[in-house]
Coordinates of C-alpha atoms and ligand atoms in Angstrom, one line a residue:
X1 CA 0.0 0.0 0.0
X2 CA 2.7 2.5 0.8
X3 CA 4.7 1.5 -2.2
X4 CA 1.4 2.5 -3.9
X5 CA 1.1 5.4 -2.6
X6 CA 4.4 6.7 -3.2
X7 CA 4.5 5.6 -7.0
X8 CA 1.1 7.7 -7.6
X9 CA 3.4 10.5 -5.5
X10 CA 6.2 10.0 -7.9
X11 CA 4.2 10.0 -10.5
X12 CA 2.3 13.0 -10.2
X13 CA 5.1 14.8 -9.0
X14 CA 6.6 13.8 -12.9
X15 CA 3.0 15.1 -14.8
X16 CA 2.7 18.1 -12.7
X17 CA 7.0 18.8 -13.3
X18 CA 5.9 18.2 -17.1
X19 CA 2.8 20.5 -17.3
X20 CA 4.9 23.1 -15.1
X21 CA 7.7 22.5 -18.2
X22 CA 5.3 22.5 -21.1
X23 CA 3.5 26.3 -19.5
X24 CA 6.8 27.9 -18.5
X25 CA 5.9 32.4 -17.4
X26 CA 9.0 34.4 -19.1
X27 CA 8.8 37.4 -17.6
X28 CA 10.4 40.3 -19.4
X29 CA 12.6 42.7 -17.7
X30 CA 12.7 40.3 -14.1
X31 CA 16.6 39.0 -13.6
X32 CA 16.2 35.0 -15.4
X33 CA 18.1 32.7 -13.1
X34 CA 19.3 29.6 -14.6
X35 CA 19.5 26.4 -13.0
X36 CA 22.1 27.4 -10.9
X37 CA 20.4 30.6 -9.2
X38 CA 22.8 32.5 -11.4
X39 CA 21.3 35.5 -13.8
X40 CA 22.1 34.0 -17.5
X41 CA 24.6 35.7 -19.0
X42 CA 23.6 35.4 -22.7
X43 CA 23.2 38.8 -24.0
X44 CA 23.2 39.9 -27.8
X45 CA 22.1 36.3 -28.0
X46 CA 20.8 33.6 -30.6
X47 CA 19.2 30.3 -30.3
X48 CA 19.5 27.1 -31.9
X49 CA 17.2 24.4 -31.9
X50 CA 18.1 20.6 -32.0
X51 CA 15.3 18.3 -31.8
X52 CA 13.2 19.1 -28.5
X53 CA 16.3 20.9 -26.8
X54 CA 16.7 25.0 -27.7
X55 CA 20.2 26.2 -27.4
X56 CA 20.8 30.3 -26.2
X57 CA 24.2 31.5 -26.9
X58 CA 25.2 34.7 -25.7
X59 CA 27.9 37.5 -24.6
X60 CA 28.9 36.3 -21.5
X61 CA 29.8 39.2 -19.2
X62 CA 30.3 37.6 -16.0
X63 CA 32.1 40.0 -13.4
X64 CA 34.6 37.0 -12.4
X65 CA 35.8 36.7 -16.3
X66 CA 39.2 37.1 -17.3
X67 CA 39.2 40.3 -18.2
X68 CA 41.5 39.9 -20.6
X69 CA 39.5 37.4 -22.2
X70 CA 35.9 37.2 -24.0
X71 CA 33.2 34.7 -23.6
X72 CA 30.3 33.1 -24.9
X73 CA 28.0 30.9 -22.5
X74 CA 25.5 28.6 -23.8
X75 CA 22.2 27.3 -22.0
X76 CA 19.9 24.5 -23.2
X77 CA 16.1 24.5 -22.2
X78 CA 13.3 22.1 -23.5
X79 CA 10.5 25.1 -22.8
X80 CA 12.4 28.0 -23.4
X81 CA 11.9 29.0 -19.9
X82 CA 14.0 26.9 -17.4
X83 CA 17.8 27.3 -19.1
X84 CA 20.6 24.5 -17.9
X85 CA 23.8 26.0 -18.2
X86 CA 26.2 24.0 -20.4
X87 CA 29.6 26.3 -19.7
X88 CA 31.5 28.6 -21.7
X89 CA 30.9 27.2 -25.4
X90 CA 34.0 29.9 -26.2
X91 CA 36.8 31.7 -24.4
X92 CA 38.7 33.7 -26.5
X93 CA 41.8 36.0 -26.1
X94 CA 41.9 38.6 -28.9
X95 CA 42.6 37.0 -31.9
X96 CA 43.5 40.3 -34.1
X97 CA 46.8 41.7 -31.8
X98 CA 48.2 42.6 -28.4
X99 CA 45.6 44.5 -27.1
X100 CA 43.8 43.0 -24.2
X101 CA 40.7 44.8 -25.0
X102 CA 38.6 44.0 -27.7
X103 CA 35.1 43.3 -28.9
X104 CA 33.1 40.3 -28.9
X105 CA 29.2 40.6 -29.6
X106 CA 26.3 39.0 -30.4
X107 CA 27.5 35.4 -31.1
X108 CA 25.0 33.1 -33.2
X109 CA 25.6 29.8 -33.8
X110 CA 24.5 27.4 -36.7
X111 CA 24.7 23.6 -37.2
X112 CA 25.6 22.6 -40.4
X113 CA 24.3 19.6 -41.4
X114 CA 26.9 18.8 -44.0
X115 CA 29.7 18.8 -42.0
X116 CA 28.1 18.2 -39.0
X117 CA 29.9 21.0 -37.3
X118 CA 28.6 24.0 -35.1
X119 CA 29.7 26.9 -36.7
X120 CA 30.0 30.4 -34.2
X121 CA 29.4 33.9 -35.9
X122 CA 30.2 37.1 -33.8
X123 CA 31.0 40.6 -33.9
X124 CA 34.5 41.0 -33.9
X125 CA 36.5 44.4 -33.2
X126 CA 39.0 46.3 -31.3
X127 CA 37.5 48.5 -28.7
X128 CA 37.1 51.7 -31.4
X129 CA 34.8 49.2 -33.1
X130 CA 36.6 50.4 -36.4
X131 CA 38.1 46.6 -37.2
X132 CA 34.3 45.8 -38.1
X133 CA 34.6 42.2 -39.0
X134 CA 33.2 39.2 -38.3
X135 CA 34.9 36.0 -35.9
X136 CA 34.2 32.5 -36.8
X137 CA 34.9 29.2 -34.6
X138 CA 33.5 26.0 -34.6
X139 CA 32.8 22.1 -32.4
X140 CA 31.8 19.4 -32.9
X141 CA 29.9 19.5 -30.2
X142 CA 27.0 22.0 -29.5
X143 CA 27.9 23.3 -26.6
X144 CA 32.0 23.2 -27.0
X145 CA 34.7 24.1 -26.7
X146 CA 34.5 26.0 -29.9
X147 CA 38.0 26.9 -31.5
X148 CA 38.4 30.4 -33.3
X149 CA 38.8 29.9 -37.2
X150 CA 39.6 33.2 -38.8
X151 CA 37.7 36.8 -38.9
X152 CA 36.6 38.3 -41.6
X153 CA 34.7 41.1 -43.3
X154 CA 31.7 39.7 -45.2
X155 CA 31.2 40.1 -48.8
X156 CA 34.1 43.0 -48.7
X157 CA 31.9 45.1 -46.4
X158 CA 32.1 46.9 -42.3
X159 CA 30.2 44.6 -40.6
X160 CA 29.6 45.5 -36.8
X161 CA 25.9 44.4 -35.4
X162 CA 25.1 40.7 -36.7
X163 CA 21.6 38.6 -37.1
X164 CA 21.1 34.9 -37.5
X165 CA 18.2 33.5 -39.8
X166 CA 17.8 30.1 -40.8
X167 CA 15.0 29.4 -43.2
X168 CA 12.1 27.0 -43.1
X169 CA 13.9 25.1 -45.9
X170 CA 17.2 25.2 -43.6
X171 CA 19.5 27.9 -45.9
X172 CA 21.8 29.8 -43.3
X173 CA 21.8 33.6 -43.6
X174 CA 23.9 36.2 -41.9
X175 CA 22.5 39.8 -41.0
X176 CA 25.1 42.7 -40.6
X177 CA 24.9 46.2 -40.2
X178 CA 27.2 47.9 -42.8
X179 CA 27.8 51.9 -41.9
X180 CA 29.2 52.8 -45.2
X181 CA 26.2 51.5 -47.0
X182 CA 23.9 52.8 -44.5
X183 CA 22.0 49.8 -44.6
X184 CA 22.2 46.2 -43.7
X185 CA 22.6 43.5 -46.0
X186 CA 20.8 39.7 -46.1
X187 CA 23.7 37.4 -46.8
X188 CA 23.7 33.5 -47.3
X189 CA 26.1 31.2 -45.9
X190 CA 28.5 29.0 -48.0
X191 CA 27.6 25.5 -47.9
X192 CA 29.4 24.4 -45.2
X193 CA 28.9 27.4 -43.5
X194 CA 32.4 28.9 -43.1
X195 CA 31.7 31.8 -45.3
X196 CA 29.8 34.4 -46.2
X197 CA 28.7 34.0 -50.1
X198 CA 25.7 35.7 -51.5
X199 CA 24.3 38.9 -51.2
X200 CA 20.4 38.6 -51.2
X201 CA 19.2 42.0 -50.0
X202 CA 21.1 45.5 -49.2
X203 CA 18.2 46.9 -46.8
X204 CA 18.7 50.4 -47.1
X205 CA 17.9 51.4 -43.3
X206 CA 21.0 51.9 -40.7
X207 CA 19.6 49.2 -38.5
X208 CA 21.7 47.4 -36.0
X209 CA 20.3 43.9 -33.6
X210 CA 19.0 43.0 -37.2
X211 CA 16.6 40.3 -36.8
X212 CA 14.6 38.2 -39.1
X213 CA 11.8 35.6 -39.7
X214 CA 9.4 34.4 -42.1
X215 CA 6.1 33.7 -41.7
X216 CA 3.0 33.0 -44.1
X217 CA 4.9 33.5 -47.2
X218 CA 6.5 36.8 -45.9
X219 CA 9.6 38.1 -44.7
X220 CA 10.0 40.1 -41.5
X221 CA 12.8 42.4 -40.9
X222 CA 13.5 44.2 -37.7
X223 CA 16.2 46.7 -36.3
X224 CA 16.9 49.2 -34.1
X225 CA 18.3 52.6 -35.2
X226 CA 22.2 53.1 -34.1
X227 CA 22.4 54.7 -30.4
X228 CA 24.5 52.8 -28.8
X229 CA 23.9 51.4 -25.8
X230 CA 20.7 53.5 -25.0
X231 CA 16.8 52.3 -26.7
X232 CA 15.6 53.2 -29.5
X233 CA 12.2 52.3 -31.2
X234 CA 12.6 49.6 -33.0
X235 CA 11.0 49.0 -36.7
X236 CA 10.3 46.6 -38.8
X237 CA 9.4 45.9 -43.0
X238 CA 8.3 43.0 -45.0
X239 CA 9.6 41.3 -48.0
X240 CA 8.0 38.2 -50.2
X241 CA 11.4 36.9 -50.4
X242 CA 14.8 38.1 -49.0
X243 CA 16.0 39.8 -51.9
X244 CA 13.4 42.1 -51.4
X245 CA 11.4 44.3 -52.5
X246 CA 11.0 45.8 -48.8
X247 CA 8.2 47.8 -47.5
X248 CA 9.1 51.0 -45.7
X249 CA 10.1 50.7 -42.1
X250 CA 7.4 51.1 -39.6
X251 CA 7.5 51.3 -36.0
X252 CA 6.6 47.7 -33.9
X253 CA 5.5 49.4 -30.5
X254 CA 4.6 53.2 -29.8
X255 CA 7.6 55.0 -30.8
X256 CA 7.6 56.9 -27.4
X257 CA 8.0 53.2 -25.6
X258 CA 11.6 53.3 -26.7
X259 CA 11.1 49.6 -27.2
X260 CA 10.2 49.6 -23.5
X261 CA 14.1 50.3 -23.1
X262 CA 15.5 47.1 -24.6
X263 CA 16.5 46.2 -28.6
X264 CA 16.0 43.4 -30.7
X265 CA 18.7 40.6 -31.3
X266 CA 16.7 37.5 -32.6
X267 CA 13.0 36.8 -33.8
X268 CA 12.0 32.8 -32.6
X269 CA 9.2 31.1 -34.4
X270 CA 7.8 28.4 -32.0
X271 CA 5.5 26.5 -34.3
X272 CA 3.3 24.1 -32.3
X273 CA 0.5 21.7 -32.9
X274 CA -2.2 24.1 -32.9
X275 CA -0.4 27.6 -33.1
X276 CA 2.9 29.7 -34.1
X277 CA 4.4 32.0 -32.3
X278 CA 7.0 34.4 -32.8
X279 CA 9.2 35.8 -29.7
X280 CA 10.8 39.1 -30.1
X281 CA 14.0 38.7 -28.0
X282 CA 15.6 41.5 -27.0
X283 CA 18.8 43.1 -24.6
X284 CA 17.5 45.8 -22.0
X285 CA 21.6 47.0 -21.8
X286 CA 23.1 48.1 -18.6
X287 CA 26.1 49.6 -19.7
X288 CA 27.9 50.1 -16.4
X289 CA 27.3 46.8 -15.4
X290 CA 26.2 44.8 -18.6
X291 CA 26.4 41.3 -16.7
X292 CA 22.9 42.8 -15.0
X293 CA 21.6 43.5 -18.6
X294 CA 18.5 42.0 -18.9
X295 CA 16.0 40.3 -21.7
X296 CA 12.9 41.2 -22.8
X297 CA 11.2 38.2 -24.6
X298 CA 7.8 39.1 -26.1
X299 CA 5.1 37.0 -28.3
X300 CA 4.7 39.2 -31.3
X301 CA 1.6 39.7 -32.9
X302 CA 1.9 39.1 -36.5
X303 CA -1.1 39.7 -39.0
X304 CA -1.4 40.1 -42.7
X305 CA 2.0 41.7 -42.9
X306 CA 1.6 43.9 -39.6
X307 CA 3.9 43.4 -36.5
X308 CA 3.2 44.3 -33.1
X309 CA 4.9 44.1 -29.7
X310 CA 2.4 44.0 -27.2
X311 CA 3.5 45.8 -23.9
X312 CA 6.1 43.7 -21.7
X313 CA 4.0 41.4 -19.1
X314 CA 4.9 37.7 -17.6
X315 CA 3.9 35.3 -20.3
X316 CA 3.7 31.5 -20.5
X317 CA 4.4 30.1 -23.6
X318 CA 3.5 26.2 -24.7
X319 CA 6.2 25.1 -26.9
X320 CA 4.1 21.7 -27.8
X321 CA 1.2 23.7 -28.9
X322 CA 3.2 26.6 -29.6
X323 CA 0.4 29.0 -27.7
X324 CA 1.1 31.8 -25.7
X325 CA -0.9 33.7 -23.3
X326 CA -0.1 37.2 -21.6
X327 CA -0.9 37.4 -17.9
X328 CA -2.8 41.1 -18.6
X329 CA -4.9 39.8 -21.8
Ligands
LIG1 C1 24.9 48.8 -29.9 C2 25.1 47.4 -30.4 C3 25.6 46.6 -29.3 C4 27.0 47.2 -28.9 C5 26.8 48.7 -28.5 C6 28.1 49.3 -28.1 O1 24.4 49.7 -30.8 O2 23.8 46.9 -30.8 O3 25.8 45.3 -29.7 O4 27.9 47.1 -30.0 O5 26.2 49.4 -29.5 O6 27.9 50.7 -27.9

């Protein structure tokens, strides 16, 4: 009888640990622990996606770092709530000379499936951010150790601020922010993914935290203008296919929000068994102290072509049926 009852304990305990997994609350702004009690360090991020498990890669900027050194973490979740940290996917001292301080931002990784090698992008540059290049490095193994390649400027061009896209028919694109230009351009990846090959789109907007997804039949662009540090309000166009043509920019909250203080890095579809949803993720930067930066992950609404980020709230988000509800509907 008591071994009974314990097994229905257990085993409750196991549905009720499930359901708790499947409804996960992100709440936007609120420091996100992750299973160590430690605030994820994973800023200017990306995510990957390998079977059930997502992957978040991110800027790493842990107080207790070398600060000689730069560092990407990596997290794996199966709800994209609860994050498991894996370690440092890359330590890197600066590649490019002497100096001890340099720039590493907004690292985004891809698996290539014909190599079957993890391949790490990031924003590489000295701390004048006039180098402009790109880093690559790449593992075996999701989360690690990844080994620096090369850097690189893609297609010939600056590139500082980088995007990741992956398309539903699994061709890798690169997003970079290209000053001279005054644009951005929509770039695929080579084959095995160590280069930068084919120009589809130069989006004539100076947008940095260039983002991307596609959904219905149409392409979604959005950037933030260039202020640094500090919020801007972020915009967004459309496109029936990345080599354009794109619709003007238009703003994706009330302009006066600022982007409720934070700025796009990555747009997640989630598609599920009975809906899709797209989370707008996003850095609220804290430049004195950016290992307190937080993240700002909204559901967007998407219609017909329209984009919408609805006001930050705690959300829970299914990934099975890909539904999300806002706490303040
Ligand atoms: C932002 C950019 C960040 C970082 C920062 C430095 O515009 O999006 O990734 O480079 O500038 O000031």
């Amino acid at each position: 009888m008591e071994r009974a009852v314990l097994l229905l304990a257990v085993l409750l305990c196991g549905t009720l640990g499930a359901m708790a997994r499947e409804h996960a609350t992100i709440r936007p702004g609120e420091p996100w622990l992750d299973n160590r009690g430690q605030q994820i360090q994973a800023h200017g991020g990306g995510i990957l996606q390998l079977g059930k498990l997502y992957y978040w890669f991110g800027e790493d900027r842990s107080p207790s770092n070398d600060p000689a050194m730069r560092y990407v973490a990596c997290y794996s979740s199966t709800d994209l709530a609860h994050w498991h940290y894996r370690g440092q996917a890359l330590a890197l001292a600066n590649p490019e000379g002497p100096e001890r301080d340099f720039v590493l931002e907004r690292p985004k990784v891809f698996y290539n499936a014909k190599t079957q090698r993890f391949v790490m992008y990031f924003h590489l540059d000295d701390r004048h951010y006039k180098l402009a290049r790109v880093g690559i490095a790449v593992s075996d193994t999701v989360d690690g150790p990844y080994k620096y390649v090369r850097s690189f400027r893609p297609l010939g061009q600056e590139s500082r601020d980088i995007g990741q896209f992956v398309d539903d028919d699994g061709s890798a694109y690169l997003i970079f922010e290209s000053r001279p230009t005054h644009g951005f351009f929509i770039a695929k990846l080579s084959d095995d993914a160590m280069s930068v090959e084919k120009q589809m789109s130069l989006v004539h907007a100076p947008l940095e935290g260039g983002a991307l997804v596609h959904l219905n039949g149409l392409y979604y662009a959005v950037g933030s203008h260039m202020t640094g540090w500090r919020p801007n309000p972020d915009v967004y166009a459309t496109a029936p296919s990345l080599s354009g043509p794109w619709t003007e920019f238009r703003d994706i909250a009330p302009p006066e929000a600022n982007t409720y203080g934070a700025q796009s890095t990555m747009l997640l579809k989630v598609a599920g068994t009975r809906a899709t949803t797209v989370i707008f993720m996003a850095d609220i930067w804290r430049p004195q102290q950016l290992w307190d930066s937080r993240y700002l992950w909204m559901p967007l609404e998407i219609r017909n072509g329209s984009l919408h980020l609805p006001a930050p709230q705690p959300w829970t988000l299914n990934v099975k049926t890909g539904e999300a509800t806002l706490e303040h509907k």
